[in-house]
Amino acid sequence: MKKLGAALAAVGLMAVALTGCSAGGAGGGGGDKVITVGFAQTGSESGWRAANTQSMKEAFSSKNGFKLIFNAADNKPENQIAAVHSFINQGVDAIVIAAVVTTGWDDVLKEAKDANIPVILEDRTIDADPSLYASWIGDDFKKEGETAGSWAAKTVGSTPTNMVVLEGTTGSAPAIDRAKGFSSSIGGTSITTLDSQTGNFTRADGKTVMEGFLQKYGKKINLLFAQNDDMGLGALDAIKSAGLTPGQDIKIVTIDGTKDGLTALSNGEFNYVVECNPLLGEQVASVVKDVIDGKKVEKAYTAKDLAFDQAAAKEALPTRKY
Ligand code: GYE
């Protein structure tokens, strides 16, 4: 255990190092013209999102030479498209999007292109033609799902296990890719999916949907895969109210690695948590500057993510940033 903890901590040093990134923070360098950036954020559904928003606001600060126009779309695709339209009309220098869903982007991105406004994606990927955006900075959701699934396969995969799944926002890149990754890792094991429904990445819906699962399947459920910490945390309430012990009667694996998630893990209520790094702001700001300065940027920058068992969570918590 100690050894695993140390190894995980060592990898932890790489947590914020993004592959292929250019050096330096967002500040300085580009003359004194203020860069106006419209940021279309998904909403405020989770602890991960709160950390991501804070990271973006810090990086796109006036101190760093930016004027940030922030919009949170309440996880409604139509709100988000409207926000991007409004950024185009305001003539911003660049647009950053954390897309609620993967589809429906072509028209508005073509408009941005016609207006010569570069678009940079952060966090979530989209299905649009890659020529319509300059770059993407985010996490590897498929790999996160694979890591969560591998843990499940290794831990409970050799005995008959009934799983329920709390999915993220329907049509969002992390919900789609985490599901794919997880499925690929549990193929050929004795894990059966009893049910899988969206909990919209929120605690409230995680709780409600888990209540429904418990009413329907009761003690049959042995495993919960929650596609983010918040839904898993909401589910804890439902599981306890049903007189069951989370982490024991029902094993729980989640994704994100927020302080609250790792606390539940170190308390033994969760069993495994895969990290998804939300602290992308500095990297996004640096790419935005490079794009505006006409420098060549990579099409994709992928953050490195860790994974935690209970011992590793205890070790990580005191210095956890989000
Ligand atoms: O896992 C979830 C959030 O897009 C990776 O969105 C992000 C996800 C994250 O609401 O908590």
GROMACS .gro file of C-alpha atoms and ligand atoms in nm:
model
  333
    1MET     CA    1   0.000   0.000   0.000
    2LYS     CA    2   0.275   0.240   0.102
    3LYS     CA    3   0.455   0.169  -0.220
    4LEU     CA    4   0.143   0.227  -0.429
    5GLY     CA    5   0.082   0.554  -0.243
    6ALA     CA    6   0.435   0.673  -0.311
    7ALA     CA    7   0.411   0.578  -0.676
    8LEU     CA    8   0.082   0.760  -0.712
    9ALA     CA    9   0.227   1.065  -0.537
   10ALA     CA   10   0.522   1.065  -0.777
   11VAL     CA   11   0.288   1.057  -1.074
   12GLY     CA   12   0.099   1.335  -0.897
   13LEU     CA   13   0.380   1.572  -0.977
   14MET     CA   14   0.285   1.532  -1.339
   15ALA     CA   15  -0.080   1.598  -1.275
   16VAL     CA   16  -0.080   1.948  -1.411
   17ALA     CA   17   0.183   1.891  -1.677
   18LEU     CA   18   0.007   1.878  -2.009
   19THR     CA   19   0.161   1.701  -2.304
   20GLY     CA   20   0.293   1.910  -2.586
   21CYS     CA   21   0.239   2.241  -2.410
   22SER     CA   22   0.439   2.553  -2.468
   23ALA     CA   23   0.625   2.697  -2.173
   24GLY     CA   24   0.513   2.977  -1.950
   25GLY     CA   25   0.192   3.103  -1.798
   26ALA     CA   26  -0.061   3.329  -1.956
   27GLY     CA   27   0.088   3.655  -1.835
   28GLY     CA   28   0.310   3.905  -2.013
   29GLY     CA   29   0.473   3.888  -2.350
   30GLY     CA   30   0.201   3.990  -2.591
   31GLY     CA   31   0.221   4.371  -2.572
   32ASP     CA   32  -0.031   4.572  -2.375
   33LYS     CA   33  -0.345   4.528  -2.581
   34VAL     CA   34  -0.619   4.375  -2.367
   35ILE     CA   35  -0.745   4.047  -2.513
   36THR     CA   36  -1.122   4.008  -2.489
   37VAL     CA   37  -1.230   3.647  -2.452
   38GLY     CA   38  -1.583   3.508  -2.439
   39PHE     CA   39  -1.600   3.188  -2.237
   40ALA     CA   40  -1.907   2.967  -2.281
   41GLN     CA   41  -1.904   2.744  -1.973
   42THR     CA   42  -2.148   2.451  -1.934
   43GLY     CA   43  -2.303   2.569  -1.607
   44SER     CA   44  -2.235   2.492  -1.243
   45GLU     CA   45  -2.335   2.128  -1.210
   46SER     CA   46  -2.047   1.991  -1.003
   47GLY     CA   47  -1.745   2.046  -0.781
   48TRP     CA   48  -1.527   1.975  -1.083
   49ARG     CA   49  -1.702   2.254  -1.271
   50ALA     CA   50  -1.657   2.501  -0.983
   51ALA     CA   51  -1.282   2.429  -0.984
   52ASN     CA   52  -1.265   2.462  -1.363
   53THR     CA   53  -1.449   2.796  -1.360
   54GLN     CA   54  -1.219   2.931  -1.090
   55SER     CA   55  -0.910   2.815  -1.278
   56MET     CA   56  -1.035   2.983  -1.596
   57LYS     CA   57  -1.124   3.310  -1.420
   58GLU     CA   58  -0.782   3.324  -1.254
   59ALA     CA   59  -0.597   3.260  -1.579
   60PHE     CA   60  -0.808   3.502  -1.786
   61SER     CA   61  -0.765   3.784  -1.532
   62SER     CA   62  -0.705   4.150  -1.612
   63LYS     CA   63  -0.366   4.110  -1.445
   64ASN     CA   64  -0.279   3.863  -1.720
   65GLY     CA   65  -0.397   4.101  -1.992
   66PHE     CA   66  -0.748   3.963  -2.051
   67LYS     CA   67  -1.102   4.087  -2.037
   68LEU     CA   68  -1.318   3.781  -1.974
   69ILE     CA   69  -1.684   3.769  -2.069
   70PHE     CA   70  -1.815   3.469  -1.877
   71ASN     CA   71  -2.135   3.283  -1.955
   72ALA     CA   72  -2.269   2.974  -1.778
   73ALA     CA   73  -2.531   2.797  -1.991
   74ASP     CA   74  -2.712   2.607  -1.715
   75ASN     CA   75  -2.624   2.293  -1.916
   76LYS     CA   76  -2.867   2.388  -2.190
   77PRO     CA   77  -2.717   2.355  -2.540
   78GLU     CA   78  -2.945   2.629  -2.677
   79ASN     CA   79  -2.826   2.875  -2.409
   80GLN     CA   80  -2.469   2.797  -2.496
   81ILE     CA   81  -2.516   2.849  -2.870
   82ALA     CA   82  -2.687   3.181  -2.790
   83ALA     CA   83  -2.390   3.283  -2.574
   84VAL     CA   84  -2.147   3.209  -2.857
   85HIS     CA   85  -2.363   3.410  -3.097
   86SER     CA   86  -2.352   3.700  -2.858
   87PHE     CA   87  -1.971   3.676  -2.828
   88ILE     CA   88  -1.948   3.693  -3.209
   89ASN     CA   89  -2.177   3.997  -3.217
   90GLN     CA   90  -1.965   4.166  -2.951
   91GLY     CA   91  -1.656   4.114  -3.167
   92VAL     CA   92  -1.446   3.938  -2.902
   93ASP     CA   93  -1.084   3.846  -2.985
   94ALA     CA   94  -1.132   3.474  -2.909
   95ILE     CA   95  -1.402   3.235  -2.793
   96VAL     CA   96  -1.348   2.947  -2.550
   97ILE     CA   97  -1.614   2.677  -2.522
   98ALA     CA   98  -1.667   2.395  -2.271
   99ALA     CA   99  -1.937   2.230  -2.480
  100VAL     CA  100  -2.244   2.096  -2.302
  101VAL     CA  101  -2.300   1.840  -2.580
  102THR     CA  102  -2.087   1.719  -2.872
  103THR     CA  103  -2.339   1.796  -3.148
  104GLY     CA  104  -2.495   2.104  -3.309
  105TRP     CA  105  -2.184   2.318  -3.338
  106ASP     CA  106  -2.116   2.353  -3.710
  107ASP     CA  107  -2.329   2.658  -3.794
  108VAL     CA  108  -2.222   2.882  -3.509
  109LEU     CA  109  -1.856   2.782  -3.547
  110LYS     CA  110  -1.873   2.866  -3.918
  111GLU     CA  111  -2.008   3.207  -3.820
  112ALA     CA  112  -1.716   3.259  -3.583
  113LYS     CA  113  -1.475   3.158  -3.859
  114ASP     CA  114  -1.636   3.401  -4.106
  115ALA     CA  115  -1.596   3.674  -3.844
  116ASN     CA  116  -1.227   3.575  -3.802
  117ILE     CA  117  -1.273   3.491  -3.435
  118PRO     CA  118  -1.067   3.189  -3.327
  119VAL     CA  119  -1.242   2.923  -3.119
  120ILE     CA  120  -1.057   2.717  -2.858
  121LEU     CA  121  -1.227   2.422  -2.690
  122GLU     CA  122  -1.156   2.346  -2.327
  123ASP     CA  123  -1.259   2.038  -2.129
  124ARG     CA  124  -1.516   1.875  -2.359
  125THR     CA  125  -1.465   1.765  -2.718
  126ILE     CA  126  -1.721   1.816  -2.997
  127ASP     CA  127  -1.813   1.638  -3.320
  128ALA     CA  128  -1.764   1.936  -3.554
  129ASP     CA  129  -1.512   1.956  -3.839
  130PRO     CA  130  -1.173   2.018  -3.671
  131SER     CA  131  -1.099   2.305  -3.912
  132LEU     CA  132  -1.368   2.501  -3.724
  133TYR     CA  133  -1.163   2.531  -3.405
  134ALA     CA  134  -0.796   2.602  -3.335
  135SER     CA  135  -0.726   2.367  -3.045
  136TRP     CA  136  -0.868   2.159  -2.760
  137ILE     CA  137  -0.732   2.137  -2.405
  138GLY     CA  138  -0.881   1.874  -2.175
  139ASP     CA  139  -0.873   1.529  -2.019
  140ASP     CA  140  -0.887   1.183  -2.176
  141PHE     CA  141  -1.240   1.073  -2.080
  142LYS     CA  142  -1.218   0.737  -2.251
  143LYS     CA  143  -0.903   0.652  -2.061
  144GLU     CA  144  -1.069   0.761  -1.735
  145GLY     CA  145  -1.354   0.518  -1.806
  146GLU     CA  146  -1.105   0.244  -1.891
  147THR     CA  147  -0.918   0.300  -1.565
  148ALA     CA  148  -1.241   0.289  -1.362
  149GLY     CA  149  -1.352  -0.025  -1.550
  150SER     CA  150  -1.016  -0.196  -1.501
  151TRP     CA  151  -1.043  -0.141  -1.128
  152ALA     CA  152  -1.393  -0.294  -1.130
  153ALA     CA  153  -1.278  -0.587  -1.346
  154LYS     CA  154  -0.987  -0.654  -1.112
  155THR     CA  155  -1.182  -0.607  -0.788
  156VAL     CA  156  -1.521  -0.771  -0.851
  157GLY     CA  157  -1.500  -0.900  -1.209
  158SER     CA  158  -1.450  -1.265  -1.123
  159THR     CA  159  -1.768  -1.300  -0.913
  160PRO     CA  160  -2.121  -1.236  -1.043
  161THR     CA  161  -2.175  -0.862  -0.987
  162ASN     CA  162  -2.478  -0.645  -1.062
  163MET     CA  163  -2.386  -0.291  -1.156
  164VAL     CA  164  -2.587   0.027  -1.187
  165VAL     CA  165  -2.451   0.332  -1.367
  166LEU     CA  166  -2.514   0.702  -1.308
  167GLU     CA  167  -2.435   0.869  -1.639
  168GLY     CA  168  -2.335   1.230  -1.693
  169THR     CA  169  -2.519   1.480  -1.912
  170THR     CA  170  -2.669   1.293  -2.207
  171GLY     CA  171  -2.478   1.368  -2.527
  172SER     CA  172  -2.177   1.519  -2.348
  173ALA     CA  173  -1.829   1.400  -2.442
  174PRO     CA  174  -1.739   1.274  -2.092
  175ALA     CA  175  -2.064   1.074  -2.061
  176ILE     CA  176  -2.014   0.915  -2.403
  177ASP     CA  177  -1.643   0.843  -2.370
  178ARG     CA  178  -1.640   0.730  -2.007
  179ALA     CA  179  -1.915   0.479  -2.087
  180LYS     CA  180  -1.715   0.347  -2.384
  181GLY     CA  181  -1.394   0.319  -2.186
  182PHE     CA  182  -1.560   0.147  -1.891
  183SER     CA  183  -1.742  -0.106  -2.113
  184SER     CA  184  -1.425  -0.195  -2.295
  185SER     CA  185  -1.252  -0.276  -1.965
  186ILE     CA  186  -1.526  -0.497  -1.818
  187GLY     CA  187  -1.579  -0.705  -2.131
  188GLY     CA  188  -1.551  -1.076  -2.052
  189THR     CA  189  -1.593  -1.029  -1.674
  190SER     CA  190  -1.886  -1.140  -1.454
  191ILE     CA  191  -2.012  -0.782  -1.421
  192THR     CA  192  -2.368  -0.732  -1.552
  193THR     CA  193  -2.527  -0.390  -1.602
  194LEU     CA  194  -2.867  -0.388  -1.429
  195ASP     CA  195  -2.947  -0.032  -1.525
  196SER     CA  196  -2.786   0.288  -1.653
  197GLN     CA  197  -2.947   0.632  -1.638
  198THR     CA  198  -2.843   0.994  -1.647
  199GLY     CA  199  -2.794   1.185  -1.324
  200ASN     CA  200  -2.684   1.497  -1.519
  201PHE     CA  201  -2.353   1.515  -1.329
  202THR     CA  202  -2.536   1.660  -1.023
  203ARG     CA  203  -2.568   1.546  -0.662
  204ALA     CA  204  -2.944   1.600  -0.658
  205ASP     CA  205  -3.007   1.381  -0.962
  206GLY     CA  206  -2.751   1.124  -0.850
  207LYS     CA  207  -2.955   1.084  -0.534
  208THR     CA  208  -3.294   1.066  -0.708
  209VAL     CA  209  -3.183   0.819  -0.973
  210MET     CA  210  -3.010   0.599  -0.715
  211GLU     CA  211  -3.331   0.598  -0.507
  212GLY     CA  212  -3.511   0.466  -0.813
  213PHE     CA  213  -3.248   0.197  -0.871
  214LEU     CA  214  -3.274   0.086  -0.508
  215GLN     CA  215  -3.652   0.070  -0.523
  216LYS     CA  216  -3.634  -0.139  -0.837
  217TYR     CA  217  -3.342  -0.372  -0.762
  218GLY     CA  218  -3.288  -0.345  -0.385
  219LYS     CA  219  -3.010  -0.561  -0.250
  220LYS     CA  220  -2.931  -0.705  -0.591
  221ILE     CA  221  -2.704  -0.407  -0.659
  222ASN     CA  222  -2.338  -0.473  -0.571
  223LEU     CA  223  -2.159  -0.207  -0.774
  224LEU     CA  224  -2.217   0.157  -0.867
  225PHE     CA  225  -2.025   0.333  -1.142
  226ALA     CA  226  -2.093   0.706  -1.107
  227GLN     CA  227  -1.949   0.900  -1.399
  228ASN     CA  228  -1.858   1.185  -1.163
  229ASP     CA  229  -1.799   1.235  -0.789
  230ASP     CA  230  -2.107   1.449  -0.734
  231MET     CA  231  -2.353   1.186  -0.854
  232GLY     CA  232  -2.174   0.929  -0.639
  233LEU     CA  233  -2.201   1.162  -0.339
  234GLY     CA  234  -2.573   1.211  -0.399
  235ALA     CA  235  -2.613   0.834  -0.427
  236LEU     CA  236  -2.454   0.789  -0.083
  237ASP     CA  237  -2.760   0.949   0.077
  238ALA     CA  238  -2.994   0.716  -0.110
  239ILE     CA  239  -2.788   0.407  -0.019
  240LYS     CA  240  -2.772   0.498   0.350
  241SER     CA  241  -3.147   0.574   0.362
  242ALA     CA  242  -3.209   0.228   0.218
  243GLY     CA  243  -3.022   0.083   0.518
  244LEU     CA  244  -2.721  -0.027   0.314
  245THR     CA  245  -2.355   0.051   0.372
  246PRO     CA  246  -2.183   0.230   0.082
  247GLY     CA  247  -1.838   0.094   0.005
  248GLN     CA  248  -1.936  -0.246   0.145
  249ASP     CA  249  -2.285  -0.360   0.038
  250ILE     CA  250  -2.242  -0.154  -0.276
  251LYS     CA  251  -1.893  -0.086  -0.404
  252ILE     CA  252  -1.858   0.256  -0.564
  253VAL     CA  253  -1.623   0.384  -0.832
  254THR     CA  254  -1.638   0.746  -0.950
  255ILE     CA  255  -1.447   0.991  -1.169
  256ASP     CA  256  -1.314   1.345  -1.096
  257GLY     CA  257  -1.111   1.329  -0.774
  258THR     CA  258  -1.249   1.640  -0.606
  259LYS     CA  259  -1.180   1.696  -0.236
  260ASP     CA  260  -1.532   1.577  -0.153
  261GLY     CA  261  -1.487   1.265  -0.364
  262LEU     CA  262  -1.151   1.180  -0.210
  263THR     CA  263  -1.295   1.242   0.138
  264ALA     CA  264  -1.570   0.986   0.073
  265LEU     CA  265  -1.300   0.751  -0.054
  266SER     CA  266  -1.078   0.796   0.250
  267ASN     CA  267  -1.386   0.737   0.472
  268GLY     CA  268  -1.442   0.404   0.298
  269GLU     CA  269  -1.772   0.509   0.139
  270PHE     CA  270  -1.625   0.512  -0.211
  271ASN     CA  271  -1.386   0.235  -0.321
  272TYR     CA  272  -1.196   0.391  -0.612
  273VAL     CA  273  -1.176   0.734  -0.775
  274VAL     CA  274  -1.023   0.821  -1.112
  275GLU     CA  275  -0.895   1.174  -1.147
  276CYS     CA  276  -1.003   1.427  -1.406
  277ASN     CA  277  -0.795   1.742  -1.379
  278PRO     CA  278  -1.010   2.061  -1.395
  279LEU     CA  279  -0.720   2.307  -1.350
  280LEU     CA  280  -0.686   2.383  -1.718
  281GLY     CA  281  -0.708   2.764  -1.712
  282GLU     CA  282  -0.340   2.854  -1.745
  283GLN     CA  283  -0.289   2.616  -2.034
  284VAL     CA  284  -0.602   2.741  -2.212
  285ALA     CA  285  -0.497   3.105  -2.169
  286SER     CA  286  -0.152   3.028  -2.305
  287VAL     CA  287  -0.299   2.858  -2.613
  288VAL     CA  288  -0.542   3.148  -2.669
  289LYS     CA  289  -0.248   3.392  -2.666
  290ASP     CA  290  -0.048   3.180  -2.906
  291VAL     CA  291  -0.342   3.152  -3.145
  292ILE     CA  292  -0.397   3.528  -3.138
  293ASP     CA  293  -0.023   3.588  -3.191
  294GLY     CA  294  -0.039   3.363  -3.497
  295LYS     CA  295   0.186   3.098  -3.341
  296LYS     CA  296   0.141   2.734  -3.430
  297VAL     CA  297  -0.045   2.533  -3.167
  298GLU     CA  298  -0.125   2.164  -3.129
  299LYS     CA  299  -0.474   2.049  -3.219
  300ALA     CA  300  -0.505   1.874  -2.881
  301TYR     CA  301  -0.347   1.905  -2.537
  302THR     CA  302  -0.434   1.622  -2.300
  303ALA     CA  303  -0.397   1.652  -1.922
  304LYS     CA  304  -0.254   1.363  -1.723
  305ASP     CA  305  -0.489   1.203  -1.473
  306LEU     CA  306  -0.420   0.990  -1.165
  307ALA     CA  307  -0.632   0.730  -0.989
  308PHE     CA  308  -0.682   0.678  -0.617
  309ASP     CA  309  -0.753   0.388  -0.386
  310GLN     CA  310  -0.844   0.456  -0.022
  311ALA     CA  311  -0.483   0.480   0.100
  312ALA     CA  312  -0.381   0.710  -0.186
  313ALA     CA  313  -0.680   0.937  -0.115
  314LYS     CA  314  -0.571   0.977   0.248
  315GLU     CA  315  -0.226   1.075   0.132
  316ALA     CA  316  -0.348   1.318  -0.132
  317LEU     CA  317  -0.618   1.499   0.065
  318PRO     CA  318  -0.406   1.738   0.277
  319THR     CA  319  -0.264   1.906  -0.034
  320ARG     CA  320  -0.557   1.859  -0.270
  321LYS     CA  321  -0.621   2.180  -0.466
  322TYR     CA  322  -0.986   2.123  -0.565
  323GYE     O1  323  -1.640   1.510  -1.483
  323GYE     C1  324  -1.815   1.658  -1.427
  323GYE     C2  325  -1.851   1.788  -1.487
  323GYE     O2  326  -1.665   1.770  -1.846
  323GYE     C3  327  -1.496   1.649  -1.738
  323GYE     O3  328  -1.823   1.773  -1.623
  323GYE     C4  329  -1.614   1.736  -1.723
  323GYE     C5  330  -1.724   1.677  -1.638
  323GYE     C6  331  -1.685   1.640  -1.497
  323GYE     O4  332  -1.968   1.836  -1.456
  323GYE     O5  333  -1.806   1.662  -1.288
   0.00000   0.00000   0.00000
